[in-house]
């Protein structure tokens, strides 16, 4: 029951990684910082282009569609839509590469 | 003339090929690598592809590698008043 050779799930079944079902509060804090960092990059690129009277399609689309960190609901910040989950939501930390992808929008009504 | 100063903060390991391609096109090979590009639409499009990985600033003049290195050098904490052996 105790000691180095106890029967635990990783020992008897091989590889087992456990991801907690919700984010911890420091994780949420770092996630907000990352969201803000992306907002800052977009605003710097936008202002630099605007000084020259230019813009790009991708930038315009981002500004039209994507909410800023402050405008997002906590629900959208920390969870994402998933059709296989109960109540159709799972933690954003279950998304592959979640610290390096922008996932801000969810289907309306969910 | 304005330039974008782009620094790679997060690696693109495990991300799609297009992300790697955008970084290669920007000339970013490793983390904390800094490149300068003139402000233009095509550079802005490439930055938008990798916006989660980089830090961007708008600067007036690009700095050379030596200048950036000099800026990182810490203050030595002393200055030389007089060199020895020059009084002859």
Coordinates of N, CA, C and O in Angstrom, one line a residue:
Chain A
X1 N 0.8 -1.2 0.0 CA 0.0 0.0 0.0 C 0.9 1.3 0.0 O 0.6 2.2 -0.7
X2 N 2.0 1.2 0.8 CA 2.9 2.4 0.8 C 4.3 1.9 0.2 O 4.5 0.8 0.0
X3 N 5.2 2.9 0.1 CA 6.5 2.6 -0.3 C 6.7 2.7 -1.8 O 5.7 3.0 -2.6
X4 N 7.9 2.4 -2.3 CA 8.2 2.6 -3.8 C 7.5 1.6 -4.7 O 7.4 1.9 -5.9
X5 N 7.1 0.5 -4.2 CA 6.5 -0.5 -5.1 C 5.0 -0.7 -4.9 O 4.4 -1.7 -5.3
X6 N 4.4 0.4 -4.4 CA 2.9 0.3 -4.2 C 2.2 0.2 -5.5 O 2.7 0.7 -6.6
X7 N 1.0 -0.3 -5.5 CA 0.2 -0.4 -6.8 C -0.6 0.8 -6.9 O -1.6 1.1 -6.3
X8 N -0.1 1.7 -7.8 CA -0.8 2.9 -8.1 C -1.2 2.9 -9.6 O -0.6 2.1 -10.3
X9 N -2.0 3.8 -10.0 CA -2.5 3.7 -11.4 C -1.4 3.9 -12.4 O -1.3 3.2 -13.4
X10 N -0.4 4.8 -12.2 CA 0.7 5.0 -13.2 C 1.6 3.7 -13.2 O 2.1 3.3 -14.3
X11 N 1.8 3.1 -12.1 CA 2.7 1.9 -12.0 C 2.0 0.7 -12.7 O 2.7 0.0 -13.4
X12 N 0.7 0.5 -12.4 CA 0.1 -0.7 -13.0 C -0.3 -0.5 -14.4 O -0.3 -1.5 -15.2
X13 N -0.6 0.7 -14.8 CA -1.2 0.9 -16.1 C -0.2 1.5 -17.1 O -0.6 1.8 -18.2
X14 N 1.0 1.9 -16.7 CA 1.9 2.6 -17.6 C 1.7 4.1 -17.5 O 1.5 4.7 -16.4
X15 N 1.7 4.7 -18.7 CA 1.7 6.2 -18.8 C 0.3 6.7 -18.3 O -0.7 6.3 -18.8
X16 N 0.3 7.6 -17.3 CA -0.9 8.2 -16.9 C -0.6 9.6 -16.5 O 0.1 9.9 -15.6
X17 N -1.2 10.6 -17.3 CA -1.0 12.0 -16.9 C -2.4 12.4 -16.5 O -3.4 12.2 -17.1
X18 N -2.4 13.2 -15.4 CA -3.7 13.7 -14.9 C -3.7 15.2 -15.1 O -2.8 15.9 -14.7
X19 N -4.7 15.7 -15.8 CA -4.9 17.1 -16.0 C -6.1 17.5 -15.1 O -7.2 16.9 -15.3
X20 N -5.9 18.4 -14.1 CA -7.0 18.7 -13.3 C -8.2 19.3 -14.1 O -7.9 19.9 -15.2
X21 N -9.4 19.2 -13.6 CA -10.5 19.6 -14.5 C -10.7 21.1 -14.6 O -11.3 21.6 -15.5
X22 N -10.1 21.8 -13.6 CA -10.2 23.3 -13.7 C -8.8 23.9 -13.6 O -7.9 23.2 -13.0
X23 N -8.7 25.2 -14.0 CA -7.4 25.9 -13.9 C -7.2 26.3 -12.4 O -8.2 26.7 -11.7
X24 N -6.0 26.4 -12.0 CA -5.7 27.1 -10.7 C -5.7 28.6 -10.9 O -5.6 29.1 -12.0
X25 N -5.8 29.3 -9.8 CA -5.8 30.8 -10.0 C -4.6 31.4 -10.5 O -4.6 32.3 -11.4
X26 N -3.3 30.9 -10.2 CA -2.2 31.5 -10.9 C -2.1 31.1 -12.4 O -1.7 31.9 -13.2
X27 N -2.7 29.9 -12.7 CA -2.8 29.6 -14.1 C -3.7 30.6 -14.9 O -3.4 31.0 -16.0
X28 N -4.8 30.9 -14.2 CA -5.7 31.9 -14.8 C -5.1 33.2 -15.0 O -5.2 33.9 -16.0
X29 N -4.3 33.6 -13.9 CA -3.6 34.9 -14.0 C -2.6 34.9 -15.2 O -2.6 35.9 -16.0
X30 N -1.8 33.9 -15.3 CA -0.8 33.8 -16.4 C -1.5 33.8 -17.7 O -1.1 34.4 -18.7
X31 N -2.7 33.1 -17.8 CA -3.4 33.1 -19.0 C -3.9 34.5 -19.4 O -3.8 34.9 -20.6
X32 N -4.4 35.2 -18.4 CA -4.8 36.6 -18.7 C -3.7 37.5 -19.2 O -3.8 38.2 -20.1
X33 N -2.5 37.3 -18.6 CA -1.3 38.0 -19.1 C -1.0 37.7 -20.5 O -0.6 38.5 -21.3
X34 N -1.1 36.4 -20.9 CA -0.8 36.0 -22.3 C -1.8 36.6 -23.2 O -1.5 37.1 -24.3
X35 N -3.1 36.6 -22.8 CA -4.1 37.2 -23.7 C -3.8 38.7 -23.9 O -3.9 39.2 -25.0
X36 N -3.4 39.4 -22.8 CA -3.1 40.8 -22.9 C -1.9 41.1 -23.8 O -1.8 42.0 -24.5
X37 N -0.9 40.1 -23.7 CA 0.3 40.3 -24.5 C -0.1 40.2 -26.0 O 0.4 41.0 -26.8
X38 N -1.0 39.3 -26.4 CA -1.4 39.2 -27.8 C -2.1 40.5 -28.2 O -1.9 41.0 -29.3
X39 N -3.0 41.0 -27.3 CA -3.7 42.2 -27.6 C -2.7 43.4 -27.8 O -3.0 44.2 -28.7
X40 N -1.7 43.4 -27.0 CA -0.7 44.5 -27.2 C 0.0 44.4 -28.5 O 0.2 45.4 -29.2
X41 N 0.4 43.2 -28.9 CA 1.1 43.0 -30.2 C 0.2 43.5 -31.3 O 0.6 44.2 -32.2
X42 N -1.1 43.1 -31.3 CA -2.0 43.5 -32.3 C -2.1 45.0 -32.4 O -2.1 45.6 -33.4
X43 N -2.2 45.6 -31.2 CA -2.4 47.1 -31.2 C -1.2 47.8 -31.7 O -1.3 48.8 -32.4
X44 N 0.0 47.3 -31.4 CA 1.2 47.9 -31.9 C 1.3 47.8 -33.4 O 1.6 48.8 -34.1
X45 N 1.0 46.6 -33.9 CA 1.1 46.4 -35.4 C 0.1 47.3 -36.0 O 0.3 48.0 -37.0
X46 N -1.1 47.4 -35.4 CA -2.2 48.3 -36.0 C -1.8 49.7 -36.0 O -1.9 50.4 -37.1
X47 N -1.3 50.2 -34.9 CA -0.9 51.7 -34.9 C 0.2 52.0 -35.8 O 0.2 53.0 -36.5
X48 N 1.2 51.0 -35.9 CA 2.3 51.3 -36.8 C 1.9 51.3 -38.3 O 2.3 52.2 -39.0
X49 N 0.9 50.5 -38.6 CA 0.4 50.5 -40.0 C -0.5 51.7 -40.2 O -0.4 52.3 -41.3
X50 N -1.2 52.1 -39.2 CA -2.2 53.2 -39.4 C -1.4 54.5 -39.6 O -1.9 55.4 -40.3
X51 N -0.2 54.6 -39.0 CA 0.6 55.8 -39.3 C 1.0 56.0 -40.7 O 1.2 57.1 -41.2
X52 N 1.1 54.8 -41.4 CA 1.4 54.9 -42.9 C 0.1 54.9 -43.7 O 0.2 54.8 -44.9
X53 N -1.0 54.8 -43.1 CA -2.3 54.7 -43.8 C -2.6 53.3 -44.4 O -3.3 53.2 -45.4
X54 N -2.0 52.3 -43.8 CA -2.1 50.9 -44.3 C -2.9 50.1 -43.3 O -3.1 50.5 -42.2
X55 N -3.4 49.0 -43.8 CA -3.9 47.9 -42.9 C -3.9 46.6 -43.7 O -3.6 46.6 -44.9
X56 N -4.1 45.5 -43.0 CA -4.2 44.2 -43.7 C -5.5 43.5 -43.3 O -6.1 43.8 -42.4
X57 N -5.8 42.6 -44.2 CA -7.1 41.9 -44.0 C -7.1 41.1 -42.7 O -8.1 41.1 -42.0
X58 N -6.0 40.4 -42.4 CA -6.0 39.6 -41.2 C -6.2 40.4 -40.0 O -6.9 40.1 -39.0
X59 N -5.5 41.6 -40.0 CA -5.6 42.5 -38.8 C -7.0 43.1 -38.7 O -7.5 43.1 -37.6
X60 N -7.6 43.5 -39.8 CA -9.0 44.0 -39.7 C -10.0 42.9 -39.2 O -10.8 43.2 -38.4
X61 N -9.8 41.7 -39.7 CA -10.6 40.6 -39.2 C -10.5 40.4 -37.8 O -11.5 40.2 -37.0
X62 N -9.3 40.4 -37.3 CA -9.0 40.2 -35.9 C -9.7 41.3 -35.0 O -10.3 41.0 -34.0
X63 N -9.6 42.5 -35.5 CA -10.1 43.6 -34.7 C -11.7 43.5 -34.8 O -12.3 43.9 -33.8
X64 N -12.3 43.1 -35.9 CA -13.7 43.0 -36.0 C -14.3 41.9 -35.1 O -15.2 42.0 -34.4
X65 N -13.6 40.7 -35.1 CA -14.2 39.5 -34.6 C -13.8 39.2 -33.2 O -14.6 38.8 -32.3
X66 N -12.4 39.4 -32.9 CA -11.9 39.0 -31.6 C -12.2 40.0 -30.5 O -11.8 41.1 -30.6
X67 N -12.7 39.5 -29.4 CA -12.9 40.4 -28.2 C -11.5 40.6 -27.6 O -10.6 39.8 -27.6
X68 N -11.3 41.8 -26.9 CA -10.1 42.0 -26.1 C -10.2 41.3 -24.8 O -11.3 40.8 -24.5
X69 N -9.1 41.2 -24.1 CA -9.1 40.4 -22.8 C -10.1 41.0 -21.9 O -10.8 40.3 -21.2
X70 N -10.2 42.4 -21.8 CA -11.1 43.0 -20.9 C -12.6 42.8 -21.3 O -13.5 42.8 -20.4
X71 N -12.8 42.6 -22.6 CA -14.2 42.4 -23.0 C -14.7 41.0 -22.9 O -15.9 40.8 -23.1
X72 N -13.8 40.1 -22.7 CA -14.2 38.7 -22.7 C -14.9 38.3 -21.4 O -14.6 38.8 -20.3
X73 N -15.9 37.4 -21.5 CA -16.5 36.8 -20.3 C -15.6 35.8 -19.6 O -14.9 35.1 -20.4
X74 N -15.6 35.7 -18.3 CA -14.8 34.7 -17.7 C -15.0 33.3 -18.2 O -14.1 32.5 -18.4
X75 N -16.3 33.0 -18.6 CA -16.6 31.7 -19.2 C -15.8 31.5 -20.4 O -15.3 30.4 -20.7
X76 N -15.7 32.5 -21.3 CA -15.0 32.3 -22.5 C -13.5 32.3 -22.3 O -12.7 31.8 -23.2
X77 N -13.0 33.0 -21.3 CA -11.6 33.1 -21.0 C -11.1 31.8 -20.6 O -10.0 31.3 -21.0
X78 N -11.8 31.1 -19.7 CA -11.2 29.9 -19.0 C -11.8 28.6 -19.5 O -11.3 27.5 -19.1
X79 N -12.8 28.6 -20.3 CA -13.4 27.4 -20.8 C -13.6 27.5 -22.3 O -13.7 28.6 -22.8
X80 N -13.8 26.3 -22.9 CA -14.1 26.3 -24.4 C -15.2 25.3 -24.6 O -15.5 24.4 -23.8
X81 N -15.9 25.5 -25.7 CA -17.0 24.6 -26.1 C -16.4 23.3 -26.5 O -15.4 23.2 -27.1
X82 N -17.1 22.2 -26.0 CA -16.8 20.9 -26.5 C -18.0 20.1 -26.5 O -18.7 19.9 -25.5
X83 N -18.4 19.5 -27.7 CA -19.7 18.8 -27.8 C -19.8 17.6 -27.0 O -20.8 17.0 -26.7
X84 N -18.6 17.0 -26.6 CA -18.6 15.7 -25.9 C -18.7 15.9 -24.4 O -18.9 14.9 -23.7
X85 N -18.6 17.1 -23.9 CA -18.6 17.3 -22.5 C -20.0 17.5 -21.9 O -20.9 18.0 -22.7
X86 N -20.2 17.2 -20.7 CA -21.5 17.5 -20.0 C -21.5 19.1 -20.0 O -20.6 19.7 -19.7
X87 N -22.7 19.6 -20.3 CA -22.9 21.1 -20.3 C -22.0 21.7 -21.4 O -21.9 23.0 -21.4
X88 N -21.4 21.0 -22.3 CA -20.7 21.5 -23.5 C -19.5 22.4 -23.2 O -19.2 23.2 -24.0
X89 N -18.9 22.3 -22.0 CA -17.8 23.1 -21.7 C -16.7 22.3 -21.1 O -16.9 21.4 -20.3
X90 N -15.4 22.6 -21.5 CA -14.3 22.0 -20.8 C -13.2 23.1 -20.6 O -13.3 24.2 -21.2
X91 N -12.3 22.9 -19.6 CA -11.3 23.9 -19.3 C -10.4 24.2 -20.5 O -10.1 23.3 -21.3
X92 N -10.0 25.4 -20.6 CA -9.2 25.8 -21.8 C -7.8 25.1 -21.8 O -7.2 24.9 -22.8
X93 N -7.4 24.7 -20.6 CA -6.1 24.0 -20.5 C -6.1 22.6 -21.0 O -5.1 21.9 -21.1
X94 N -7.3 22.1 -21.5 CA -7.3 20.8 -22.2 C -7.1 21.0 -23.7 O -7.0 20.0 -24.4
X95 N -7.1 22.2 -24.2 CA -6.8 22.4 -25.6 C -5.4 22.2 -25.9 O -4.5 22.7 -25.1
X96 N -5.0 21.4 -26.9 CA -3.6 21.2 -27.2 C -2.9 22.5 -27.5 O -3.4 23.4 -28.2
X97 N -1.7 22.7 -26.9 CA -0.8 23.9 -27.1 C -1.6 25.2 -26.6 O -1.5 26.2 -27.2
X98 N -2.4 25.1 -25.5 CA -3.3 26.1 -25.2 C -2.6 27.4 -24.8 O -3.2 28.5 -24.9
X99 N -1.3 27.4 -24.4 CA -0.6 28.6 -24.1 C -0.1 29.4 -25.3 O 0.3 30.5 -25.2
X100 N -0.2 28.7 -26.5 CA 0.3 29.4 -27.7 C -0.7 29.5 -28.8 O -0.3 29.7 -30.0
X101 N -2.0 29.2 -28.5 CA -3.0 29.4 -29.6 C -4.0 30.4 -29.1 O -4.2 30.5 -27.9
X102 N -4.6 31.1 -30.0 CA -5.7 32.1 -29.6 C -7.0 31.4 -29.8 O -7.4 31.0 -30.9
X103 N -7.7 31.2 -28.7 CA -9.0 30.5 -28.7 C -9.9 31.4 -27.8 O -10.0 31.3 -26.6
X104 N -10.6 32.3 -28.5 CA -11.4 33.3 -27.8 C -12.9 33.2 -28.1 O -13.7 33.7 -27.3
X105 N -13.3 32.7 -29.2 CA -14.7 32.7 -29.6 C -15.3 31.3 -29.4 O -14.6 30.3 -29.6
X106 N -16.5 31.2 -29.0 CA -17.3 29.9 -28.9 C -18.6 30.1 -29.6 O -19.0 31.2 -29.9
X107 N -19.2 28.9 -29.9 CA -20.5 29.0 -30.7 C -21.5 29.8 -29.9 O -21.6 29.6 -28.6
X108 N -22.3 30.6 -30.5 CA -23.3 31.4 -29.8 C -24.3 30.5 -29.1 O -24.7 29.5 -29.7
X109 N -24.7 30.8 -27.9 CA -25.7 30.0 -27.2 C -25.1 28.9 -26.4 O -25.8 28.3 -25.6
X110 N -23.8 28.6 -26.5 CA -23.2 27.6 -25.7 C -22.1 28.3 -24.8 O -21.1 27.9 -24.5
Chain B
X1 N 12.3 56.4 -41.1 CA 11.5 55.2 -41.5 C 11.3 54.3 -40.3 O 12.2 54.1 -39.5
X2 N 10.1 53.8 -40.2 CA 9.8 53.0 -39.0 C 10.0 51.6 -39.2 O 9.9 51.1 -40.4
X3 N 10.4 50.9 -38.2 CA 10.7 49.5 -38.2 C 10.0 48.7 -37.1 O 9.7 49.3 -36.1
X4 N 9.7 47.5 -37.4 CA 9.2 46.6 -36.4 C 10.4 45.9 -35.8 O 11.2 45.3 -36.5
X5 N 10.5 45.9 -34.4 CA 11.5 45.1 -33.7 C 10.8 43.9 -33.2 O 9.9 44.0 -32.3
X6 N 11.1 42.7 -33.8 CA 10.4 41.5 -33.4 C 11.3 40.6 -32.7 O 12.4 40.3 -33.1
X7 N 10.9 40.1 -31.5 CA 11.7 39.2 -30.6 C 10.9 37.9 -30.4 O 9.7 38.0 -30.0
X8 N 11.5 36.8 -30.7 CA 10.8 35.5 -30.5 C 10.9 35.1 -29.0 O 12.0 35.0 -28.5
X9 N 9.7 35.1 -28.3 CA 9.7 34.7 -26.9 C 9.3 33.3 -26.7 O 9.8 32.7 -25.7
X10 N 8.4 32.8 -27.5 CA 8.0 31.4 -27.3 C 8.4 30.6 -28.5 O 8.2 31.1 -29.6
X11 N 8.8 29.4 -28.3 CA 9.2 28.5 -29.4 C 7.9 28.0 -30.2 O 6.9 27.9 -29.6
X12 N 8.1 27.7 -31.5 CA 7.0 27.2 -32.3 C 7.0 25.7 -32.4 O 6.4 25.1 -33.2
X13 N 7.7 25.0 -31.4 CA 7.8 23.5 -31.5 C 6.4 23.0 -31.3 O 5.6 23.4 -30.4
X14 N 6.0 22.1 -32.2 CA 4.7 21.4 -32.1 C 3.6 22.2 -32.7 O 2.5 21.7 -32.7
X15 N 3.9 23.4 -33.3 CA 2.8 24.2 -33.9 C 2.8 23.9 -35.4 O 3.8 23.3 -35.9
X16 N 1.8 24.3 -36.1 CA 1.7 24.0 -37.5 C 2.9 24.5 -38.4 O 3.6 25.4 -38.0
X17 N 3.1 23.8 -39.5 CA 4.2 24.2 -40.4 C 4.1 25.6 -40.8 O 5.2 26.3 -41.0
X18 N 2.9 26.2 -41.0 CA 2.8 27.6 -41.4 C 3.4 28.5 -40.4 O 4.0 29.5 -40.8
X19 N 3.3 28.2 -39.1 CA 3.8 29.0 -38.1 C 5.4 29.0 -38.2 O 6.0 30.1 -38.1
X20 N 5.9 27.8 -38.4 CA 7.4 27.7 -38.5 C 7.8 28.5 -39.8 O 8.8 29.2 -39.8
X21 N 7.0 28.4 -40.8 CA 7.3 29.1 -42.1 C 7.4 30.6 -41.9 O 8.3 31.3 -42.4
X22 N 6.4 31.1 -41.1 CA 6.3 32.6 -40.9 C 7.5 33.0 -40.1 O 8.1 34.1 -40.3
X23 N 7.9 32.2 -39.1 CA 9.1 32.5 -38.3 C 10.4 32.5 -39.2 O 11.2 33.4 -39.1
X24 N 10.5 31.5 -40.0 CA 11.6 31.4 -40.9 C 11.7 32.6 -41.9 O 12.7 33.2 -42.1
X25 N 10.5 33.0 -42.3 CA 10.5 34.2 -43.2 C 10.8 35.5 -42.5 O 11.4 36.4 -43.1
X26 N 10.5 35.5 -41.2 CA 10.9 36.7 -40.5 C 12.4 36.7 -40.1 O 13.0 37.7 -39.7
X27 N 13.0 35.5 -40.2 CA 14.4 35.4 -39.9 C 14.6 35.1 -38.4 O 15.7 35.3 -37.9
X28 N 13.6 34.5 -37.7 CA 13.7 34.2 -36.3 C 14.0 32.7 -36.2 O 13.3 31.8 -36.6
X29 N 15.2 32.4 -35.6 CA 15.7 31.0 -35.6 C 15.6 30.4 -34.2 O 15.4 29.2 -34.0
X30 N 15.8 31.2 -33.2 CA 15.7 30.7 -31.8 C 15.1 31.7 -30.9 O 15.0 32.9 -31.2
X31 N 14.8 31.2 -29.7 CA 14.1 32.1 -28.7 C 15.0 33.3 -28.3 O 16.3 33.1 -28.3
X32 N 14.4 34.4 -28.1 CA 15.1 35.7 -27.7 C 15.9 36.3 -28.8 O 16.7 37.1 -28.6
X33 N 15.7 35.8 -30.0 CA 16.3 36.3 -31.2 C 15.6 37.5 -31.6 O 14.3 37.5 -31.6
X34 N 16.3 38.6 -32.0 CA 15.6 39.9 -32.4 C 15.9 40.2 -33.8 O 17.1 40.1 -34.2
X35 N 14.9 40.6 -34.6 CA 15.1 41.0 -36.0 C 14.4 42.3 -36.2 O 13.4 42.6 -35.5
X36 N 14.8 43.1 -37.1 CA 14.2 44.4 -37.5 C 13.6 44.3 -38.9 O 14.3 43.8 -39.8
X37 N 12.4 44.7 -39.1 CA 11.8 44.7 -40.5 C 11.1 46.0 -40.7 O 10.5 46.5 -39.7
X38 N 11.2 46.6 -41.9 CA 10.5 47.9 -42.1 C 9.0 47.6 -42.0 O 8.5 46.6 -42.3
X39 N 8.2 48.7 -41.5 CA 6.8 48.6 -41.3 C 6.2 48.4 -42.7 O 6.3 49.3 -43.5
X40 N 5.5 47.3 -43.0 CA 4.8 47.1 -44.2 C 3.7 46.1 -44.0 O 3.7 45.4 -43.0
X41 N 2.9 46.0 -45.0 CA 1.7 45.1 -44.9 C 2.2 43.6 -44.8 O 1.6 42.8 -44.0
X42 N 3.1 43.2 -45.6 CA 3.5 41.8 -45.6 C 4.2 41.4 -44.3 O 3.9 40.3 -43.8
X43 N 5.0 42.3 -43.8 CA 5.6 42.0 -42.5 C 4.5 41.9 -41.4 O 4.5 41.0 -40.5
X44 N 3.5 42.8 -41.5 CA 2.5 42.8 -40.5 C 1.7 41.5 -40.6 O 1.3 40.9 -39.5
X45 N 1.5 41.0 -41.8 CA 0.8 39.7 -41.9 C 1.5 38.6 -41.3 O 0.9 37.7 -40.7
X46 N 2.9 38.6 -41.5 CA 3.7 37.5 -40.9 C 3.7 37.6 -39.4 O 3.6 36.6 -38.7
X47 N 3.7 38.9 -38.8 CA 3.6 39.0 -37.4 C 2.3 38.5 -36.8 O 2.2 37.8 -35.8
X48 N 1.2 38.8 -37.6 CA -0.1 38.3 -37.2 C -0.2 36.8 -37.1 O -0.9 36.3 -36.3
X49 N 0.6 36.1 -38.0 CA 0.6 34.7 -37.9 C 1.2 34.1 -36.7 O 0.9 33.0 -36.2
X50 N 2.2 34.9 -36.1 CA 2.9 34.4 -35.0 C 2.8 35.3 -33.7 O 3.6 35.3 -32.9
X51 N 1.6 36.0 -33.7 CA 1.5 37.0 -32.6 C 1.5 36.4 -31.2 O 1.8 37.2 -30.3
X52 N 1.2 35.1 -31.0 CA 1.3 34.6 -29.7 C 2.7 34.3 -29.2 O 2.9 34.0 -28.1
X53 N 3.6 34.3 -30.2 CA 5.0 33.8 -29.9 C 6.0 35.0 -29.7 O 7.1 34.8 -29.2
X54 N 5.6 36.1 -30.3 CA 6.6 37.2 -30.4 C 6.3 38.4 -29.5 O 5.1 38.6 -29.1
X55 N 7.3 39.2 -29.3 CA 7.1 40.6 -28.8 C 7.4 41.6 -29.9 O 8.4 41.4 -30.5
X56 N 6.6 42.6 -30.0 CA 6.8 43.5 -31.1 C 6.8 44.9 -30.6 O 6.1 45.3 -29.7
X57 N 7.8 45.7 -31.1 CA 7.9 47.2 -30.8 C 8.1 47.9 -32.1 O 8.7 47.4 -33.0
X58 N 7.6 49.1 -32.2 CA 7.9 50.0 -33.3 C 9.0 50.9 -33.0 O 8.9 51.6 -32.0
X59 N 10.1 50.8 -33.8 CA 11.3 51.7 -33.5 C 11.6 52.5 -34.8 O 11.2 52.2 -35.9
X60 N 12.4 53.6 -34.5 CA 12.8 54.4 -35.6 C 13.9 53.9 -36.5 O 13.9 53.9 -37.7
X61 N 14.9 53.3 -35.7 CA 16.1 52.8 -36.4 C 16.4 51.4 -36.0 O 16.3 51.1 -34.8
X62 N 16.8 50.5 -36.9 CA 17.2 49.2 -36.5 C 18.6 49.3 -35.8 O 19.4 50.1 -36.2
X63 N 18.8 48.4 -34.8 CA 20.1 48.4 -34.1 C 20.9 47.2 -34.7 O 20.3 46.2 -35.0
X64 N 22.2 47.3 -34.7 CA 23.0 46.2 -35.1 C 23.2 45.2 -33.9 O 22.9 45.6 -32.8
X65 N 23.7 44.1 -34.2 CA 23.9 43.0 -33.2 C 24.9 43.6 -32.1 O 24.6 43.4 -30.9
X66 N 25.9 44.3 -32.5 CA 26.9 44.8 -31.5 C 26.2 45.9 -30.6 O 26.4 45.9 -29.4
X67 N 25.4 46.7 -31.2 CA 24.7 47.8 -30.4 C 23.8 47.1 -29.4 O 23.7 47.6 -28.3
X68 N 23.0 46.1 -29.9 CA 22.1 45.5 -28.9 C 22.9 44.8 -27.8 O 22.5 44.8 -26.6
X69 N 24.0 44.2 -28.1 CA 24.9 43.6 -27.1 C 25.4 44.6 -26.1 O 25.4 44.4 -24.9
X70 N 25.8 45.8 -26.6 CA 26.3 46.9 -25.8 C 25.2 47.3 -24.8 O 25.5 47.7 -23.6
X71 N 24.0 47.4 -25.3 CA 22.9 47.9 -24.4 C 22.6 46.9 -23.3 O 22.2 47.3 -22.2
X72 N 22.9 45.6 -23.5 CA 22.7 44.6 -22.5 C 23.8 44.6 -21.4 O 23.6 44.0 -20.4
X73 N 24.9 45.2 -21.7 CA 26.1 45.1 -20.8 C 25.8 45.9 -19.5 O 25.3 47.0 -19.5
X74 N 26.0 45.2 -18.4 CA 25.7 45.9 -17.1 C 26.7 47.0 -16.8 O 27.9 46.9 -17.3
X75 N 26.3 47.9 -15.9 CA 27.2 49.0 -15.5 C 28.4 48.4 -14.7 O 28.2 47.6 -13.8
X76 N 29.7 48.7 -15.1 CA 30.8 48.0 -14.4 C 30.9 48.5 -12.9 O 31.6 47.8 -12.1
X77 N 30.4 49.7 -12.6 CA 30.5 50.1 -11.2 C 31.8 50.9 -10.9 O 32.0 51.2 -9.7
X78 N 32.6 51.2 -11.9 CA 33.8 52.0 -11.6 C 34.1 52.7 -12.9 O 33.6 52.4 -14.0
X79 N 35.0 53.7 -12.8 CA 35.5 54.4 -14.0 C 37.0 54.6 -13.9 O 37.5 54.7 -12.7
X80 N 37.7 54.6 -15.0 CA 39.2 54.7 -14.9 C 39.6 56.2 -14.9 O 39.3 57.0 -15.8
X81 N 40.2 56.7 -13.8 CA 40.7 58.1 -13.7 C 41.9 58.3 -14.5 O 42.0 59.2 -15.3
X82 N 42.9 57.4 -14.3 CA 44.2 57.5 -15.0 C 44.8 56.2 -15.2 O 44.7 55.3 -14.4
X83 N 45.3 56.0 -16.4 CA 46.0 54.7 -16.7 C 47.4 54.7 -16.1 O 48.1 55.7 -16.1
X84 N 47.8 53.5 -15.6 CA 49.1 53.4 -15.1 C 50.1 53.3 -16.2 O 49.8 52.8 -17.3
X85 N 51.3 53.8 -16.0 CA 52.4 53.7 -16.9 C 52.4 54.6 -18.1 O 53.0 54.4 -19.1
X86 N 51.6 55.7 -18.0 CA 51.5 56.7 -19.1 C 52.2 58.0 -18.7 O 52.1 58.9 -19.5
X87 N 52.8 58.1 -17.5 CA 53.3 59.3 -17.0 C 54.7 59.7 -17.5 O 55.3 60.7 -17.1
X88 N 55.3 58.9 -18.3 CA 56.7 59.1 -18.7 C 56.8 60.3 -19.7 O 56.0 60.5 -20.6

